[in-house]
Tab-separated table of C-alpha atoms in Angstrom:
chain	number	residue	atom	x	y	z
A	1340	UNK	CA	0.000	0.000	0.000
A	1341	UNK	CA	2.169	2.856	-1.409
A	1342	UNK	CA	0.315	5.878	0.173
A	1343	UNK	CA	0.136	4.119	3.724
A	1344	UNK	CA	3.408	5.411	5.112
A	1345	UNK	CA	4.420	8.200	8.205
A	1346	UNK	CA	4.577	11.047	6.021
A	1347	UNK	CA	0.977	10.271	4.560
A	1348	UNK	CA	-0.410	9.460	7.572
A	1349	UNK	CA	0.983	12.905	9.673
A	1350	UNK	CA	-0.022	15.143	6.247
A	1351	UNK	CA	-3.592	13.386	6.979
A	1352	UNK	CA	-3.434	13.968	10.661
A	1353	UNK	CA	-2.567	17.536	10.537
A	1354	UNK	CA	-5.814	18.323	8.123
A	1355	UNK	CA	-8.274	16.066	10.383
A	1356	UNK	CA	-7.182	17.209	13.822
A	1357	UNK	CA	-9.715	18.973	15.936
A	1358	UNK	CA	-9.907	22.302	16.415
A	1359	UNK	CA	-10.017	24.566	19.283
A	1360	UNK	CA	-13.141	25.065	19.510
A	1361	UNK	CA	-14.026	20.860	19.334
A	1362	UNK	CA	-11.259	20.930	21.719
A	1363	UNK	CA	-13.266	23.292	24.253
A	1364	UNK	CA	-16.246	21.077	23.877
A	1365	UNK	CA	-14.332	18.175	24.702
A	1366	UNK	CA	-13.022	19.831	27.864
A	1367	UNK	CA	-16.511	21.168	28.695
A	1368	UNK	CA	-17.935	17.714	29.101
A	1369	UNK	CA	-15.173	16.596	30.357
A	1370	UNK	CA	-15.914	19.184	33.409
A	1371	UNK	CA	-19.482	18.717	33.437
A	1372	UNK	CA	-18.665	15.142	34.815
A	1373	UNK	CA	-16.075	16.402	36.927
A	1374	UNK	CA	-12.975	15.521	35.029
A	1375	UNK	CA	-10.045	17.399	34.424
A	1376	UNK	CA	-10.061	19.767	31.535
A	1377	UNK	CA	-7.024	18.182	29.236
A	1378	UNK	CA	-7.666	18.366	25.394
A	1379	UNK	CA	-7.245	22.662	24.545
A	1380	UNK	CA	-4.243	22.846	26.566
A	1381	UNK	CA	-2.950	18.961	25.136
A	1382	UNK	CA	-1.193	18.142	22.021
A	1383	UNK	CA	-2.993	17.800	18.953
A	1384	UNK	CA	-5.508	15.245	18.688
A	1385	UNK	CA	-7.762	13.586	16.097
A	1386	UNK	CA	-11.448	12.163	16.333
A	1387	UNK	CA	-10.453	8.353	16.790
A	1388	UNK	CA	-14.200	7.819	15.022
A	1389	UNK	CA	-12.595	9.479	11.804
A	1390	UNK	CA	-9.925	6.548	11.687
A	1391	UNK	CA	-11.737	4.357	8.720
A	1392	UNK	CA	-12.233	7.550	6.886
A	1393	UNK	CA	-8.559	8.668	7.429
A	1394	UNK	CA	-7.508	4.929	6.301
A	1395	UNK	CA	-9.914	5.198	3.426
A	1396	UNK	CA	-7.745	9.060	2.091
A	1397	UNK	CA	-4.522	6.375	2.446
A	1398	UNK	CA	-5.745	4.872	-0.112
A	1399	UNK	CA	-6.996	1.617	2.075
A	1400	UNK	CA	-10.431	-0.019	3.247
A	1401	UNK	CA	-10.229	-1.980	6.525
A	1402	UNK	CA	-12.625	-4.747	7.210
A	1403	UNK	CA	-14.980	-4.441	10.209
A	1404	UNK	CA	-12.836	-6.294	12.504
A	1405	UNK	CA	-9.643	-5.628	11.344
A	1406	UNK	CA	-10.590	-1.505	12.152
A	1407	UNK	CA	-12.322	-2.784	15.503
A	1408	UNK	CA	-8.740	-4.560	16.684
A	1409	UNK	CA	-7.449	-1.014	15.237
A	1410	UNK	CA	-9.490	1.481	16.991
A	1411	UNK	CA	-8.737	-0.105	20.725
A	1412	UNK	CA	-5.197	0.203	20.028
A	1413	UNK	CA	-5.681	4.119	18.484
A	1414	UNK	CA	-8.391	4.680	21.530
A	1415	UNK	CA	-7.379	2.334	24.616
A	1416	UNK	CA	-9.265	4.685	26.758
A	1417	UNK	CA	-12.036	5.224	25.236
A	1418	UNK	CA	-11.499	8.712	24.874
A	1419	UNK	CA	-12.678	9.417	21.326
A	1420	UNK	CA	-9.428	11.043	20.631
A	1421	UNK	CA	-6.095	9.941	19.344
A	1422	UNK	CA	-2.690	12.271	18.976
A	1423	UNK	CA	-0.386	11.662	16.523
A	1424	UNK	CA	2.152	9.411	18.125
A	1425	UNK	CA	-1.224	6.657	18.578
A	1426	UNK	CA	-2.236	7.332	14.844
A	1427	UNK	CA	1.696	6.504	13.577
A	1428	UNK	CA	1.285	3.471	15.955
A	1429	UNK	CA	-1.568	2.106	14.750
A	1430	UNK	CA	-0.870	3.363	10.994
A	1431	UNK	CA	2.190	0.631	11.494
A	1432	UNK	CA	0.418	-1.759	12.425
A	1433	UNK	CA	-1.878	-1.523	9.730
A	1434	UNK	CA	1.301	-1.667	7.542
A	1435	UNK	CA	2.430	-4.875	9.068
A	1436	UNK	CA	-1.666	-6.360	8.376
A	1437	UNK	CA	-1.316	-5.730	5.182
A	1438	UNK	CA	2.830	-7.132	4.824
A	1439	UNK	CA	0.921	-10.251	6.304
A	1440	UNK	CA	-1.648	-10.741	3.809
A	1441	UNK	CA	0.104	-10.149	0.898
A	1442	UNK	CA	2.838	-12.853	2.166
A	1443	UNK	CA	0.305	-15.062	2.593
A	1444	UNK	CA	-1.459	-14.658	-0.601
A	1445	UNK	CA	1.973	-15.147	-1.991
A	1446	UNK	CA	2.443	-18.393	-0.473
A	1447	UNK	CA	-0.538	-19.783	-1.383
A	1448	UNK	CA	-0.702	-19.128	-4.421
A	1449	UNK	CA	2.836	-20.763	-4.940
A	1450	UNK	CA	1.430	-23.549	-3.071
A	1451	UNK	CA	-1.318	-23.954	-5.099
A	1452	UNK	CA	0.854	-23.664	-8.803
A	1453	UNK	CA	3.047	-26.636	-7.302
A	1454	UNK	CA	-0.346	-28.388	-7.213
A	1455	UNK	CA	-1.849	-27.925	-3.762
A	1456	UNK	CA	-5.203	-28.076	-2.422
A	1457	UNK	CA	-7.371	-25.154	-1.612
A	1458	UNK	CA	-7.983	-27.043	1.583
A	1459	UNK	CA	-4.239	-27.218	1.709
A	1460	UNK	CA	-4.458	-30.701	2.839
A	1461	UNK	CA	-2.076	-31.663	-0.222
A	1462	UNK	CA	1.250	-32.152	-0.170
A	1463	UNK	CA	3.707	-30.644	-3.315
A	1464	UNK	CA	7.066	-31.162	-4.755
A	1465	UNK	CA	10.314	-29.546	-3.012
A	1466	UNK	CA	12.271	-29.328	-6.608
A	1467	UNK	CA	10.185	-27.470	-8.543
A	1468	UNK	CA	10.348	-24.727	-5.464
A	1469	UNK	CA	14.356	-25.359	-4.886
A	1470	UNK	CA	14.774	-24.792	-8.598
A	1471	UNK	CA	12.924	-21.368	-8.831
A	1472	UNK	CA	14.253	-20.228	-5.611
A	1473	UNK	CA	17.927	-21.068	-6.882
A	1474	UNK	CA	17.204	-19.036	-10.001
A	1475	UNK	CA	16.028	-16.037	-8.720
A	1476	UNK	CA	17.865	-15.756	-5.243
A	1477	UNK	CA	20.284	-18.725	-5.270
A	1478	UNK	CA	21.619	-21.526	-3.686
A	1479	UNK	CA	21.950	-20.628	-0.657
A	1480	UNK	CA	19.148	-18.564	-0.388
A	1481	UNK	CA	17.183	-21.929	-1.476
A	1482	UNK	CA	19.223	-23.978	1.466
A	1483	UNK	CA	18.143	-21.727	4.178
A	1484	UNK	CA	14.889	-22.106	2.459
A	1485	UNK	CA	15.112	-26.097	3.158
A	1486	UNK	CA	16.444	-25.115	6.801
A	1487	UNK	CA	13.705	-23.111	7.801
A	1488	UNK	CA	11.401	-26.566	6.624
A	1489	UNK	CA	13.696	-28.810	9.013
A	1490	UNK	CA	13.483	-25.822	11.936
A	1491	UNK	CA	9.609	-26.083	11.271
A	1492	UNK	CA	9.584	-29.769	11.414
A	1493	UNK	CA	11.678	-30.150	14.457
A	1494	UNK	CA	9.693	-27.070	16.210
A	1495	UNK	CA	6.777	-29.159	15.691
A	1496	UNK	CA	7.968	-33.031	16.600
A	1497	UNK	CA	9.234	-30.879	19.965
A	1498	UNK	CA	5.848	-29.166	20.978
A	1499	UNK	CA	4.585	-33.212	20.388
A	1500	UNK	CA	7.359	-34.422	22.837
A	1501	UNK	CA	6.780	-31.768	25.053
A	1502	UNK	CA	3.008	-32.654	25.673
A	1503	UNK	CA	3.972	-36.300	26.034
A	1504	UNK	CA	4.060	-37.758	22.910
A	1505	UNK	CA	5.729	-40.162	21.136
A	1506	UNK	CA	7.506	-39.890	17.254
A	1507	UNK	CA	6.665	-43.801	15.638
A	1508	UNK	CA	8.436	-45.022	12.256
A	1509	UNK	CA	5.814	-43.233	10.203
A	1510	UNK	CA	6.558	-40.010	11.966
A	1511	UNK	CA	10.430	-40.092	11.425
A	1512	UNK	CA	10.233	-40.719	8.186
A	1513	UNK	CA	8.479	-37.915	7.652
A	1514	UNK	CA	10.656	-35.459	9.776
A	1515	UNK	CA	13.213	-36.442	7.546
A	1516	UNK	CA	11.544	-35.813	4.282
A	1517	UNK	CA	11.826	-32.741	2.768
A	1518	UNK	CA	10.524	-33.772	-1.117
A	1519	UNK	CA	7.141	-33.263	-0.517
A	1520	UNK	CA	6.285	-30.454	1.783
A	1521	UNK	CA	2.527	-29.352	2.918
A	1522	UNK	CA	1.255	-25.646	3.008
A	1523	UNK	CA	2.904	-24.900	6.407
A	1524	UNK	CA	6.342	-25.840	5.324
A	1525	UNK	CA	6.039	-24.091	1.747
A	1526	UNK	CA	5.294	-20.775	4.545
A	1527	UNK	CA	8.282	-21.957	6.527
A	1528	UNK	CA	10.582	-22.154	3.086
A	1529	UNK	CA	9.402	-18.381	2.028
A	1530	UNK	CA	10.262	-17.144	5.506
A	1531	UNK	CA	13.840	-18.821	5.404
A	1532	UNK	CA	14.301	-16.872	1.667
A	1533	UNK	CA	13.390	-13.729	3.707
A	1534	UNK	CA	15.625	-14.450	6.687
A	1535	UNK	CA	18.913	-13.602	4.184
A	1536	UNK	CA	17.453	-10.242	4.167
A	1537	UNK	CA	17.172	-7.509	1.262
A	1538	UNK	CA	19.503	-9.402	-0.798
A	1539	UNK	CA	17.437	-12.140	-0.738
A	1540	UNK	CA	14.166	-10.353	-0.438
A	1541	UNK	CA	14.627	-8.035	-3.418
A	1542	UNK	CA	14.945	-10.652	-6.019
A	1543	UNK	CA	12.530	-13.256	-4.607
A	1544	UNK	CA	10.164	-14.923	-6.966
A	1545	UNK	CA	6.600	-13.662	-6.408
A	1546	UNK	CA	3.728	-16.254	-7.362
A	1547	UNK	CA	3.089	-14.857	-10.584
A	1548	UNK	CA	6.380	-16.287	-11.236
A	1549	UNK	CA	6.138	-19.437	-9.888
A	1550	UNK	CA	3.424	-20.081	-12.418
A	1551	UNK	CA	5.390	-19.401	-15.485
């Protein structure tokens, strides 16, 4: 989302910030219940009610509970203000929704052009995803790729032995085989791509790709 960055977001905040005299009627009720007067002589603030319509002039529509998890974090209080420090805050993290999605739209849809399920029950082919990675990024951006599958792997065979359980021949075998790899471990080989960092990153297939 190219227009949802600091610089947007503060322009925005300067042209939807209250003015004085919203400010004095804030601090009016806030006396008539006894309370402090705080917002005319505060730093600048913003109606926290205003924040799908700011996201909406970034250039973005949130979805009902995606702005709900949004607006506790820009109005903890429930004050019905926000100042600009909360805005950039929850801005962020509206950035790091949206890194989210599009990383996992990305894996999926490389999952599904090695031949996955939409269920993602199925599991695909290793090569074909070794191959492309050492293209684009290589070698040994597609070996940490295969590491971050055997960290996943052993992660989860530890959380097992950890509750109790047991690994049987069946279960080995598996922990061992890296050829075939479900939707999870596809997620865990993007994520060891991205653990090189911008070198890595920069040049990494996208799914488009993967289907050509």
């Amino acid at each position: 989302m190219a227009l949802l960055d600091d610089d947007s977001a503060t322009e925005l905040f300067k042209r939807m910030r209250l003015e004085p005299k919203d400010l004095e009627a804030l601090d009016k009720k806030l006396a008539e219940h006894g309370d402090e007067p705080r917002h005319v002589k505060g730093p600048d603030v913003m109606d926290a009610g205003q924040l799908r319509l700011a996201f909406a002039e970034l250039g973005d529509t949130v979805e009902r509970e995606q702005l709900f998890a949004l607006m506790q974090q820009a109005d903890p209080e429930s004050e019905g203000v926000m100042p600009l420090e909360r805005f950039l805050l929850v801005v962020r993290a509206r950035r790091e929704q949206l890194e989210k999605a599009r990383r996992e739209k990305e894996v999926n849809d490389a999952y599904l052009a090695l031949g996955g399920s939409e269920d993602r029950e199925k599991r695909v082919a290793s090569d074909p995803l070794v191959a492309i990675a050492s293209d684009f990024v290589g070698d040994a951006a597609a070996a940490a790729g295969l590491q971050a599958v055997v960290a996943h792997k052993m992660k989860a065979v530890q959380e097992l032995l950890d509750m109790g359980g047991q690994l049987d021949e069946e279960d080995e075998a598996e922990l061992k085989d890296t050829k075939r790899l479900d939707f999870e471990e596809v997620k865990a080989f993007s994520e060891g791509l991205r653990s090189l960092g911008p070198v890595a990153t920069a040049a990494e297939p996208s799914a488009a790709e993967v289907l050509r």
